[in-house]
Short mmCIF file of C-alpha atoms and ligand atoms in Angstrom, two decimals:
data_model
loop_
_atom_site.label_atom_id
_atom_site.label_comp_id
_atom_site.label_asym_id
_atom_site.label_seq_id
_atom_site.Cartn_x
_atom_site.Cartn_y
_atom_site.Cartn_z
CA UNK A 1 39.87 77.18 -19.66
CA UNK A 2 39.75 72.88 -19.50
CA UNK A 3 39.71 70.93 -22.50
CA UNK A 4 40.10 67.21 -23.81
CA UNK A 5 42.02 68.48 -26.93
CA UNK A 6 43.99 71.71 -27.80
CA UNK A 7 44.00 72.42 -31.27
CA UNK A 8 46.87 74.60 -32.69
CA UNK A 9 46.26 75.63 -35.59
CA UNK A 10 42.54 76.45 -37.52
CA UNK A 11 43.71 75.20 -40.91
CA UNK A 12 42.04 72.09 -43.10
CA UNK A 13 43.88 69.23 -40.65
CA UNK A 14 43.07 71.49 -37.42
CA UNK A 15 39.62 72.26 -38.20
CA UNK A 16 38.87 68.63 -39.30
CA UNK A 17 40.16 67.03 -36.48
CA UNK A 18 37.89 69.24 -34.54
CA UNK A 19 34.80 68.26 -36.31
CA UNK A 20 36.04 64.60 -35.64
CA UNK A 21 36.48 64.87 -32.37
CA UNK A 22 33.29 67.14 -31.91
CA UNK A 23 31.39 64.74 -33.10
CA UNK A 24 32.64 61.81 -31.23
CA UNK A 25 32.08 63.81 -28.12
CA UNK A 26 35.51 65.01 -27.22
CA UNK A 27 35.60 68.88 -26.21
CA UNK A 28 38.42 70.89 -28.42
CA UNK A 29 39.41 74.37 -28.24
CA UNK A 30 41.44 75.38 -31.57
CA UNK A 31 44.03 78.57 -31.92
CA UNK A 32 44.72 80.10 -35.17
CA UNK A 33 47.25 82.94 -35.24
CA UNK A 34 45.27 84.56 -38.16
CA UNK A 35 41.94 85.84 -38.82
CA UNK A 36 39.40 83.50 -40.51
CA UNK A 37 39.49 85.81 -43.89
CA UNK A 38 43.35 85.46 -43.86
CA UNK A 39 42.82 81.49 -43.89
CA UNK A 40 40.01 81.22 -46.01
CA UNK A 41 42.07 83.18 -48.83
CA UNK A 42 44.73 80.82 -49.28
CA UNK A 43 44.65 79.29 -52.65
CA UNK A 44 46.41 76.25 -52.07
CA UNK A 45 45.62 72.24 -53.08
CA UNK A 46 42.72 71.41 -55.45
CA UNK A 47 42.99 67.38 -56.09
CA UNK A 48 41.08 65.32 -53.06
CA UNK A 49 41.87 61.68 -52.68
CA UNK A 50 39.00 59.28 -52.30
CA UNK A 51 40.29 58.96 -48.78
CA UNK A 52 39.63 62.50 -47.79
CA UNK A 53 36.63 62.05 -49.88
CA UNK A 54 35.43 59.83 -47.35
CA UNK A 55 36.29 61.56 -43.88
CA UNK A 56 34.58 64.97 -45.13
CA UNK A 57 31.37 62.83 -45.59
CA UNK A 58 32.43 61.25 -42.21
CA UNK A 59 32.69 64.52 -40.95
CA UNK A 60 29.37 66.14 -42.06
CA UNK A 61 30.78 68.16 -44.53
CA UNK A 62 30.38 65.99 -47.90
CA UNK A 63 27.42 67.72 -49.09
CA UNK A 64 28.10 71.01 -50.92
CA UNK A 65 31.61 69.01 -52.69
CA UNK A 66 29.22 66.22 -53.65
CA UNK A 67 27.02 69.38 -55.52
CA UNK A 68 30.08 71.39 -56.71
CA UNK A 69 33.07 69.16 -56.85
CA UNK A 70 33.73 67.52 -59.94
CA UNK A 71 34.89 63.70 -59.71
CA UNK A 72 37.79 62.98 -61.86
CA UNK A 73 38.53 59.47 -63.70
CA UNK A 74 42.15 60.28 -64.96
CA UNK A 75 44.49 62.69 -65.79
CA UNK A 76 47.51 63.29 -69.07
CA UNK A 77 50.82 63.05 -68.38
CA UNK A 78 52.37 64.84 -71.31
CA UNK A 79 55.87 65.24 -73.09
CA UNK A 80 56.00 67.42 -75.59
CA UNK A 81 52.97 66.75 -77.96
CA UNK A 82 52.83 63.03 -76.76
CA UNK A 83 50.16 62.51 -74.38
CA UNK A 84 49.69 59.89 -71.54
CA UNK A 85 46.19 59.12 -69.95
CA UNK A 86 46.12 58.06 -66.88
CA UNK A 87 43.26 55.88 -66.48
CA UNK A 88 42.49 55.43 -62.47
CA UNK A 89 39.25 54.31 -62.89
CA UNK A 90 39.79 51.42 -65.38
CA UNK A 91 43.32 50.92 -63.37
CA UNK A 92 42.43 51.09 -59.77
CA UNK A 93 38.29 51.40 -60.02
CA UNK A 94 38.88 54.60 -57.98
CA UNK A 95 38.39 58.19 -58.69
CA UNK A 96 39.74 61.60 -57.28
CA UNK A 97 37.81 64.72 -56.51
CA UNK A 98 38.61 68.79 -57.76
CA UNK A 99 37.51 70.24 -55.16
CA UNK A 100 39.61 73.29 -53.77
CA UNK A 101 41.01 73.61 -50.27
CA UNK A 102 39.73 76.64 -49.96
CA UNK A 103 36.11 75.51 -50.21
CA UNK A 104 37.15 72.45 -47.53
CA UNK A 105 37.92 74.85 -45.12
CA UNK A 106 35.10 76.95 -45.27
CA UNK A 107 32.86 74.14 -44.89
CA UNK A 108 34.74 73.10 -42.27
CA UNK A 109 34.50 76.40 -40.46
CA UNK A 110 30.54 76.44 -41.39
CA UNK A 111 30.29 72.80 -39.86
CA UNK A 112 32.59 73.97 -36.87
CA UNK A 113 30.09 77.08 -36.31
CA UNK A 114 26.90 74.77 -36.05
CA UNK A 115 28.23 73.01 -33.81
CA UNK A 116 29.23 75.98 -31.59
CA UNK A 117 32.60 74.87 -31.63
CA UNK A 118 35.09 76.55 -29.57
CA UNK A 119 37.87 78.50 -32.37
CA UNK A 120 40.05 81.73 -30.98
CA UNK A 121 41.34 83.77 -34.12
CA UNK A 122 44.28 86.15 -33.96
CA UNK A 123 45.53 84.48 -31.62
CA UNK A 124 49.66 85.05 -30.74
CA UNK A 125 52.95 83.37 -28.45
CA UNK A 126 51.13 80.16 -28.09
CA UNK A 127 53.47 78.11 -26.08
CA UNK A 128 53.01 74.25 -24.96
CA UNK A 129 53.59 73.83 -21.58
CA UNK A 130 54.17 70.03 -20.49
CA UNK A 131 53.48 68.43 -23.01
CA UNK A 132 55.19 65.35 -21.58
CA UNK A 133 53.52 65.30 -18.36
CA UNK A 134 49.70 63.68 -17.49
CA UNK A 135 48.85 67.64 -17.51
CA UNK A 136 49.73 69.55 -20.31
CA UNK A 137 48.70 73.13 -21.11
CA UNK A 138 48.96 75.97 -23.71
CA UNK A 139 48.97 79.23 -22.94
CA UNK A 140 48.31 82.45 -25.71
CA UNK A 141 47.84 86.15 -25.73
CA UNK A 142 43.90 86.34 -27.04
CA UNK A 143 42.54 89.95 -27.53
CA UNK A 144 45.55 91.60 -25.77
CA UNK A 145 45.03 89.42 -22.44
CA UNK A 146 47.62 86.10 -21.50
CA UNK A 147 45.39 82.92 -21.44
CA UNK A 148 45.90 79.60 -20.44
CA UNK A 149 44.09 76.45 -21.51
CA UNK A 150 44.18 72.97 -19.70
CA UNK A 151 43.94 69.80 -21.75
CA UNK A 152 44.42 66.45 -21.81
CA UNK A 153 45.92 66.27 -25.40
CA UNK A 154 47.38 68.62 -27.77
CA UNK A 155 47.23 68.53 -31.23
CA UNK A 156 49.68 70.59 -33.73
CA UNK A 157 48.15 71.24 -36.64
CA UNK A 158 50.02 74.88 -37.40
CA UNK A 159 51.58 74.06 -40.73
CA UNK A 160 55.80 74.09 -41.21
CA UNK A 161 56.12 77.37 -39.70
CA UNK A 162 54.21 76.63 -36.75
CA UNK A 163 55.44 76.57 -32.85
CA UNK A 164 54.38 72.93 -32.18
CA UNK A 165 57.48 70.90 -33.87
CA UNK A 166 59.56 72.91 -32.17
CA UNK A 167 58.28 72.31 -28.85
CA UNK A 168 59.95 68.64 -29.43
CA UNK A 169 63.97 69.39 -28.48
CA UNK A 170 66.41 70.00 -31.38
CA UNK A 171 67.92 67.10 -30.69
CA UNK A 172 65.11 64.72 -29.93
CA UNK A 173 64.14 65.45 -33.71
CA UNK A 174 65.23 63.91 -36.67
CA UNK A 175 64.65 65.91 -39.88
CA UNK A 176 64.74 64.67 -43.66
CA UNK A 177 64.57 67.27 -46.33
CA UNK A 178 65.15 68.28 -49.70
CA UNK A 179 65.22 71.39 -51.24
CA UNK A 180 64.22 71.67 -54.50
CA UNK A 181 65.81 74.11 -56.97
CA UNK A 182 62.66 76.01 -58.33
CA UNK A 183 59.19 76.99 -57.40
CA UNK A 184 55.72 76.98 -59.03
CA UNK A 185 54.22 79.60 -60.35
CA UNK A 186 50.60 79.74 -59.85
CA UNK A 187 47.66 81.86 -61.25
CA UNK A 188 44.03 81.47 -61.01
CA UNK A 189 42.15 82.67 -64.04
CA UNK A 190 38.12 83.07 -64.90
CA UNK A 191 38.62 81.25 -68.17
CA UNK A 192 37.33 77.44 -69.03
CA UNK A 193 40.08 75.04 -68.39
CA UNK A 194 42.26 74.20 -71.23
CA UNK A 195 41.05 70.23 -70.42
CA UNK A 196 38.73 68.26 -68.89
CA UNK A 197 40.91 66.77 -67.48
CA UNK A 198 44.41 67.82 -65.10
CA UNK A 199 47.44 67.90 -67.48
CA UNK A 200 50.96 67.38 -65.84
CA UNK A 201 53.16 68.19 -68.85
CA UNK A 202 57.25 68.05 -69.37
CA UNK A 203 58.44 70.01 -72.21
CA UNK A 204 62.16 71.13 -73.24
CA UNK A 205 60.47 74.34 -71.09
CA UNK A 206 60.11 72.64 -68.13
CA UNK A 207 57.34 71.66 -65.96
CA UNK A 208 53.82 72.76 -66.33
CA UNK A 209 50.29 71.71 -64.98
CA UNK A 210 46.97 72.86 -66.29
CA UNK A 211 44.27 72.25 -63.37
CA UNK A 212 41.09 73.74 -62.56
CA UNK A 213 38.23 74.98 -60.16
CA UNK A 214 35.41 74.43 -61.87
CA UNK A 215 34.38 75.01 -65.43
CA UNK A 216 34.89 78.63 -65.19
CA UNK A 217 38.32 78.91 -62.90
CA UNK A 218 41.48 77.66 -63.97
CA UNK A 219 44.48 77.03 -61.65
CA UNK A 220 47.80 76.84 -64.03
CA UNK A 221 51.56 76.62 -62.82
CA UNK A 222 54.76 76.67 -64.76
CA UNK A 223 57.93 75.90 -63.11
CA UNK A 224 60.52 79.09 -62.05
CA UNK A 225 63.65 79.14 -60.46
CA UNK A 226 63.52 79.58 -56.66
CA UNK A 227 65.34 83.63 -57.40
CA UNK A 228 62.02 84.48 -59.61
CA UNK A 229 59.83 87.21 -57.93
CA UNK A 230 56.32 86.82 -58.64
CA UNK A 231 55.79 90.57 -60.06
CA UNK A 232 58.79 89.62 -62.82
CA UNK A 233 56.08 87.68 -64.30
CA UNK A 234 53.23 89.46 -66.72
CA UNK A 235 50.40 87.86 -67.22
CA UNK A 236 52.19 87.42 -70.82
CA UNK A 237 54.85 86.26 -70.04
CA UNK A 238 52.72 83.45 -67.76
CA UNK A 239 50.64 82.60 -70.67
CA UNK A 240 53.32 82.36 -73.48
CA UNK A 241 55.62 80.09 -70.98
CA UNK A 242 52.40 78.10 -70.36
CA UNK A 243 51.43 77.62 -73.94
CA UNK A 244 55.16 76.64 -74.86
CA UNK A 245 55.16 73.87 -72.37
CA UNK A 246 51.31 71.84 -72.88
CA UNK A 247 51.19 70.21 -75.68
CA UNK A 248 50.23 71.54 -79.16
CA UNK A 249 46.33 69.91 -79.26
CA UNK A 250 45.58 71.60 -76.04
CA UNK A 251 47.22 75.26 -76.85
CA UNK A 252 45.00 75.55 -79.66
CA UNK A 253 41.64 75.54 -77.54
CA UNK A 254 43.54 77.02 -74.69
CA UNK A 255 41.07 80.48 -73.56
CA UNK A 256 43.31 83.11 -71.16
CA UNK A 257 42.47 85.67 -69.20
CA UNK A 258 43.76 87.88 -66.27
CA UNK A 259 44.92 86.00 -63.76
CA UNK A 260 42.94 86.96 -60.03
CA UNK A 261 45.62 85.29 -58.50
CA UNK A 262 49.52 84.61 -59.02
CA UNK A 263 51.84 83.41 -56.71
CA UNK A 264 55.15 81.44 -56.16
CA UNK A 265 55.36 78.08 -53.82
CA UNK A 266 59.19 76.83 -53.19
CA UNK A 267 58.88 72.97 -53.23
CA UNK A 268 60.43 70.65 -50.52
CA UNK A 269 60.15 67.27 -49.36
CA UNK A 270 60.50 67.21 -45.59
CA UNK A 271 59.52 64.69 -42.98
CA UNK A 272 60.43 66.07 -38.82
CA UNK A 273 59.94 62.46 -36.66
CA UNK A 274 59.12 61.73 -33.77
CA UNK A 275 55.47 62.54 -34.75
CA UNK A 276 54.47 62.16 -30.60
CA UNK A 277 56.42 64.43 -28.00
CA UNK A 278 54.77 63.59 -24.60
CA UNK A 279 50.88 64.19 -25.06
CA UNK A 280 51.60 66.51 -27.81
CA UNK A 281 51.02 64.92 -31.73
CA UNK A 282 51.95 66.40 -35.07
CA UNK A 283 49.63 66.36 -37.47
CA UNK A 284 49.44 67.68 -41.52
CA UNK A 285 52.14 70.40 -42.88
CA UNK A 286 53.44 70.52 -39.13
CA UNK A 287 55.18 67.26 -39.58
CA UNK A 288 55.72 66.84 -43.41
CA UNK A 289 55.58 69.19 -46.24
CA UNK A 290 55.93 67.11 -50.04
CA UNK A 291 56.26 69.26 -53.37
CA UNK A 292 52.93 69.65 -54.67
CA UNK A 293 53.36 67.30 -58.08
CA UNK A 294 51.80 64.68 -56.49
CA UNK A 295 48.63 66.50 -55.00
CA UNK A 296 49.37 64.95 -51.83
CA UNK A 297 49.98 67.84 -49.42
CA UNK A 298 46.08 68.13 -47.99
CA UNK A 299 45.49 64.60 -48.94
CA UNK A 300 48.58 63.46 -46.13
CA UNK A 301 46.97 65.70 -43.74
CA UNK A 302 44.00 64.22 -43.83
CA UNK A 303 45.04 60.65 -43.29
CA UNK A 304 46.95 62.43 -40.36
CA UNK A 305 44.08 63.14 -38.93
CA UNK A 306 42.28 60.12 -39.49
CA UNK A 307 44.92 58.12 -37.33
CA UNK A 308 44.88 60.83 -34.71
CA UNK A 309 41.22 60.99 -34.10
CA UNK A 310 41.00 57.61 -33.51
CA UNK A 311 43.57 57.35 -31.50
CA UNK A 312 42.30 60.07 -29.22
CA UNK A 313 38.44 58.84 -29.13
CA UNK A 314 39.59 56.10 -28.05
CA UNK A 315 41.80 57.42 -25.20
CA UNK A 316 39.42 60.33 -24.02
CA UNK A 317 36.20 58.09 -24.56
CA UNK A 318 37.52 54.90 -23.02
CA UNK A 319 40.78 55.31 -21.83
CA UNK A 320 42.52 52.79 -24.32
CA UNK A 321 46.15 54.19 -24.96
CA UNK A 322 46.71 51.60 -28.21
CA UNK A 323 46.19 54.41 -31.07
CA UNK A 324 48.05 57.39 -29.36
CA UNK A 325 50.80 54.54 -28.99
CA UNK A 326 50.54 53.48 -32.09
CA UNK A 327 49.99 56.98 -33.80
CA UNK A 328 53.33 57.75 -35.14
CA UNK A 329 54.23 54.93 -36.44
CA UNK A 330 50.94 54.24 -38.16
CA UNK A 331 51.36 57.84 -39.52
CA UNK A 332 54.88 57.56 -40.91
CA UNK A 333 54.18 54.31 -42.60
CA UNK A 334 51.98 56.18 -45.16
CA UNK A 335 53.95 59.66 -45.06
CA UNK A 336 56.65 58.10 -46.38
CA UNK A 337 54.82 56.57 -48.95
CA UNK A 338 53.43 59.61 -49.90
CA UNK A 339 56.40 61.07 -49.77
CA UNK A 340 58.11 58.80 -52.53
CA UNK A 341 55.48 59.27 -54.73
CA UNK A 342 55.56 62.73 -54.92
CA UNK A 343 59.49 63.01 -54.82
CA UNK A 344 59.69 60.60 -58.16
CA UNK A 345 56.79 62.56 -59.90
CA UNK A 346 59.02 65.65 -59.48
CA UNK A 347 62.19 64.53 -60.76
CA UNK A 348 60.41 62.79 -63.00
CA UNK A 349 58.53 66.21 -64.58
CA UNK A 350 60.99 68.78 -63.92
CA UNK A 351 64.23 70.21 -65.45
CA UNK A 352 67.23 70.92 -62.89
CA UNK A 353 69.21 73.54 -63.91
CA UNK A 354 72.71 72.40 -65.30
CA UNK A 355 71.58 68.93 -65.85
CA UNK A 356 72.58 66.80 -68.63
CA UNK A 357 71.12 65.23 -71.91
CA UNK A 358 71.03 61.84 -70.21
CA UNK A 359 68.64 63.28 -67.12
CA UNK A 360 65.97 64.96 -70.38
CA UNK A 361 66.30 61.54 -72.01
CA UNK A 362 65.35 59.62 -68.36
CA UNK A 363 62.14 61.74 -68.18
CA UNK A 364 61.45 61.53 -71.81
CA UNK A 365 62.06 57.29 -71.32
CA UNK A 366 59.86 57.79 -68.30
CA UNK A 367 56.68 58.78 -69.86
CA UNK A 368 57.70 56.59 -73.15
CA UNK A 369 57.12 53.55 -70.33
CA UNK A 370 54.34 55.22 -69.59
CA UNK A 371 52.49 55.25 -72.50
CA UNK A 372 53.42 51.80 -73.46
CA UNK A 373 53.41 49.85 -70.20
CA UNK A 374 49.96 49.26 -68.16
CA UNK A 375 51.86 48.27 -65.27
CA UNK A 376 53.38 51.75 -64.72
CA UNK A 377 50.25 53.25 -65.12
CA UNK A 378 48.63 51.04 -62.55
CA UNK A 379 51.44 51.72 -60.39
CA UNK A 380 51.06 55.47 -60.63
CA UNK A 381 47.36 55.65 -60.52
CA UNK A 382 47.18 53.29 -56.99
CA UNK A 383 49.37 56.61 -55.46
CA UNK A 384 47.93 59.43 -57.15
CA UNK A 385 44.37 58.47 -55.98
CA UNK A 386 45.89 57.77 -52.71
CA UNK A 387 47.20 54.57 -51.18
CA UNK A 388 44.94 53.22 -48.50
CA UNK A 389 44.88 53.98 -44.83
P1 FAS B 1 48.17 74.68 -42.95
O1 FAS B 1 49.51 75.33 -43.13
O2 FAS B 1 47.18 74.74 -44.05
O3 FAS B 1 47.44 75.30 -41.66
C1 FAS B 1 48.16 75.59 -40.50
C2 FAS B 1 47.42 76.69 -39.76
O4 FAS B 1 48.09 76.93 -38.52
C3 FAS B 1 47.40 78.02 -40.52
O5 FAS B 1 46.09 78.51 -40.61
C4 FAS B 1 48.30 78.93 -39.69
O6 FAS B 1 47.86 80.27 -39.71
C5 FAS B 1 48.17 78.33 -38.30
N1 FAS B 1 49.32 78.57 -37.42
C6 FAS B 1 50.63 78.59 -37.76
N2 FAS B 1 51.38 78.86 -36.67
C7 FAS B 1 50.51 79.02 -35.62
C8 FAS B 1 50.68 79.30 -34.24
N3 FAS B 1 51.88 79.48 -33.72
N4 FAS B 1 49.57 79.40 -33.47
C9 FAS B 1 48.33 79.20 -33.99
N5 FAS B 1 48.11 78.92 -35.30
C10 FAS B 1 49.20 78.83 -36.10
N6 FAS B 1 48.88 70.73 -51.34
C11 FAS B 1 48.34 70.08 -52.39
O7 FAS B 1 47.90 68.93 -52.22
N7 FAS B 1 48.28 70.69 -53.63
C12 FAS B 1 48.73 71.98 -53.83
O8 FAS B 1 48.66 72.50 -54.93
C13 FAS B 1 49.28 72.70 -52.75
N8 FAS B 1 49.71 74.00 -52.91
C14 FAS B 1 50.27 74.65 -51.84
C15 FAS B 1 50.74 75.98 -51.96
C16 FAS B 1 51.31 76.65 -50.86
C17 FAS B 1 51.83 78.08 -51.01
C18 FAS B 1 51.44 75.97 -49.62
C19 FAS B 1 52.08 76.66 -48.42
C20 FAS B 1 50.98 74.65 -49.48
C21 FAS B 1 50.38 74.00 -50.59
N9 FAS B 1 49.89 72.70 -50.48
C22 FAS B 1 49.34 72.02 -51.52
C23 FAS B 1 49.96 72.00 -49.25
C24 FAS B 1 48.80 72.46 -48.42
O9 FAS B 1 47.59 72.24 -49.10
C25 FAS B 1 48.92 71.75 -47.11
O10 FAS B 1 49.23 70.37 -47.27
C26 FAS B 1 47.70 71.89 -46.26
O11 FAS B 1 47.41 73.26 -46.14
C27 FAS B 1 48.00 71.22 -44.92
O12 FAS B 1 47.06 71.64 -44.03
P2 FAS B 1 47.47 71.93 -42.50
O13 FAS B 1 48.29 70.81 -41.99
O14 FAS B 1 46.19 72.28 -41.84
O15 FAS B 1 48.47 73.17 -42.53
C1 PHB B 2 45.71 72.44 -58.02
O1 PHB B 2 44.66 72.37 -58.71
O2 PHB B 2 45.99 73.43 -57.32
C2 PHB B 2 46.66 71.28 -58.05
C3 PHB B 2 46.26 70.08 -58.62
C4 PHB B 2 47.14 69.01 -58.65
C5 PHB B 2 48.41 69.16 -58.11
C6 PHB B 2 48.81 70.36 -57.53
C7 PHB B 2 47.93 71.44 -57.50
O3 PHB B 2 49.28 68.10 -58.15
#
């Protein structure tokens, strides 16, 4: 097999990339260790920037979001019973989208399959070969037989646990993390969401979020420590932690339900540089993973993959080098924005266990500024709807 561009991985920032490039004319071949089902069932981000707004139109696949997404003008920051809106439309004239991952991808896959676009599921010990050579290639075990794949580019898109930022050298990689101590515990529910709008609320217990699907799915987390196992927690027991973190004005309308979902997500902030090995780029969860808080996980990816498909249009198409040069740097500027933004929001919302009175009284003085200073709510708005490419 010959390709321009090797896609590992068939997630949102693989499969989007591929439509890009698709469109633009470059040939791709994508590899995705799992089966389509297996991808399409992960309930993961639900917030879209207006960025990643803009490349799914871009990318042919704005249509059914603009019908069933719901565009969202703010959000409440609460403490307690005191709560915070977030105006981004009055602060930043900007708006976000709730629109889940889950439907991204499968419109991404739909747009991908009218376009006879070239995606191998199950696939297993992909290995990049050359990648720092004019000639790189992959090779993969595809319905029990070893196959090889010729390209001119690769792209790894396969998510933290993925082979392609390991295919840079241990020691040609520089890794920043942090480990945060607890997890989010997630459910998905059938039951109207307890707002109209998201709620991120800090309470004296812990960190909560009410979110949503659409009018008749709910997506709620409560922070757990990282030892909690998911089946320790009753639907109950979800609902009465839930209820004793929003505030009081929104538990009293609150509707639950049986949750169709539940899971735990550890949260880290992690950046792996270089983003560029050779003819091999990192793109999405591959290179960077941030704690959801700041709903900037899919959101990163996607301006990822903004950078990188204009890079490598420009480089297949016309054989100008400037944006695969430029990638990683161009990349990292904005990661590391990202990355700020959604480290503060989660020391700013979350308890750490053994910390002192004077770390509850910084978050409580946190969203006291909040609520009384314009300024910080400008400042917060411009990154949650997403700073500009
Ligand atoms: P992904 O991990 O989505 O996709 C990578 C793909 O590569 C997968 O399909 C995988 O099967 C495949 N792959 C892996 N190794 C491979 C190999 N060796 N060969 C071939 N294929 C391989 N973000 C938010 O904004 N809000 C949230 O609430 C949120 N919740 C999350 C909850 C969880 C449990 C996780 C893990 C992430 C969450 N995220 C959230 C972040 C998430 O949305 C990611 O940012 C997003 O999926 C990034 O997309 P990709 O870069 O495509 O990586
Ligand atoms: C979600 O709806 O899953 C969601 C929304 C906002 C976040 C994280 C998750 O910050």
């Amino acid at each position: 097999m010959k390709t321009d561009v090797v896609i590992i991985g068939g997630g949102p920032s693989g499969l989007l990339l591929s439509q890009l490039l698709n469109k633009a004319g470059v040939a791709t071949v994508v590899l995705e260790r799992t089966s389509r089902a297996r991808v399409l069932a992960r309930i993961r981000a639900g917030v879209l920037e207006q960025g990643t707004v803009r490349m799914l139109q871009e990318a042919g696949v704005g249509d059914r979001m603009a019908r069933e997404g719901h565009p969202h003008e703010g959000c409440i920051f609460s403490d307690d019973d005191l709560m915070v809106r977030i105006d981004f439309k009055e602060l930043t004239g900007k708006t976000v989208m709730v629109y889940g991952q889950t439907e991204v991808t499968a419109d991404l896959y739909a747009a991908q399959d009218a376009m006879g676009a070239t995606i191998l599921h199950d696939v297993a010990d992909v290995v990049i070969c050359d990648a720092v050579s004019d000639a790189p290639f992959v090779t993969f075990t595809h319905d029990g037989v070893q196959k090889r794949v010729d390209c001119a580019y690769i792209a790894g898109c396969d998510g933290f646990h993925g082979v392609s930022r390991k295919t840079i050298p241990d020691d040609r990689r520089r890794e920043f993390e942090r480990v945060y101590p607890f997890g989010w515990l997630g459910i998905l529910s059938r039951t109207p969401p307890a707002h109209e709008e998201l709620i991120y609320a800090n309470s004296a217990n812990g960190f909560a979020l009410a979110s949503m699907r659409n009018e008749m799915l709910s997506r709620y987390y409560v922070q757990v420590p990282l030892t909690d196992k998911v089946e320790e927690w009753s639907d109950d027991r979800f609902w009465e932690r839930l209820t004793s973190c929003l505030p009081g004005d929104v538990v009293k309308t609150l509707v639950t339900g049986p949750s169709i979902e539940k899971s735990i997500a550890p949260l880290r902030s992690f950046v792996s540089e270089p983003l560029r090995w050779g003819r091999l780029f990192l793109v999405g969860d591959a290179a960077h993973i941030v704690p959801p808080t700041g709903a900037k996980g899919l959101n990163l990816a996607v301006s990822d993959v903004f950078y990188l498909q204009e890079a490598l249009i420009a480089a297949v198409k016309k054989g100008d080098m400037a944006g695969i040069d430029g990638y990683a740097a161009r990349a990292l500027a904005r990661i590391w924005k990202a990355m700020r933004f959604s480290w503060s929001m989660t020391t700013m919302l979350h308890h750490f266990e053994g910390e002192d009175g004077f770390a509850a009284q910084m978050r409580k003085a946190t969203l006291l500024h909040l609520s009384q200073s314009e300024t910080a709510r400008r400042d917060l708005a411009e990154n949650y709807i997403g700073l500009p490419y």
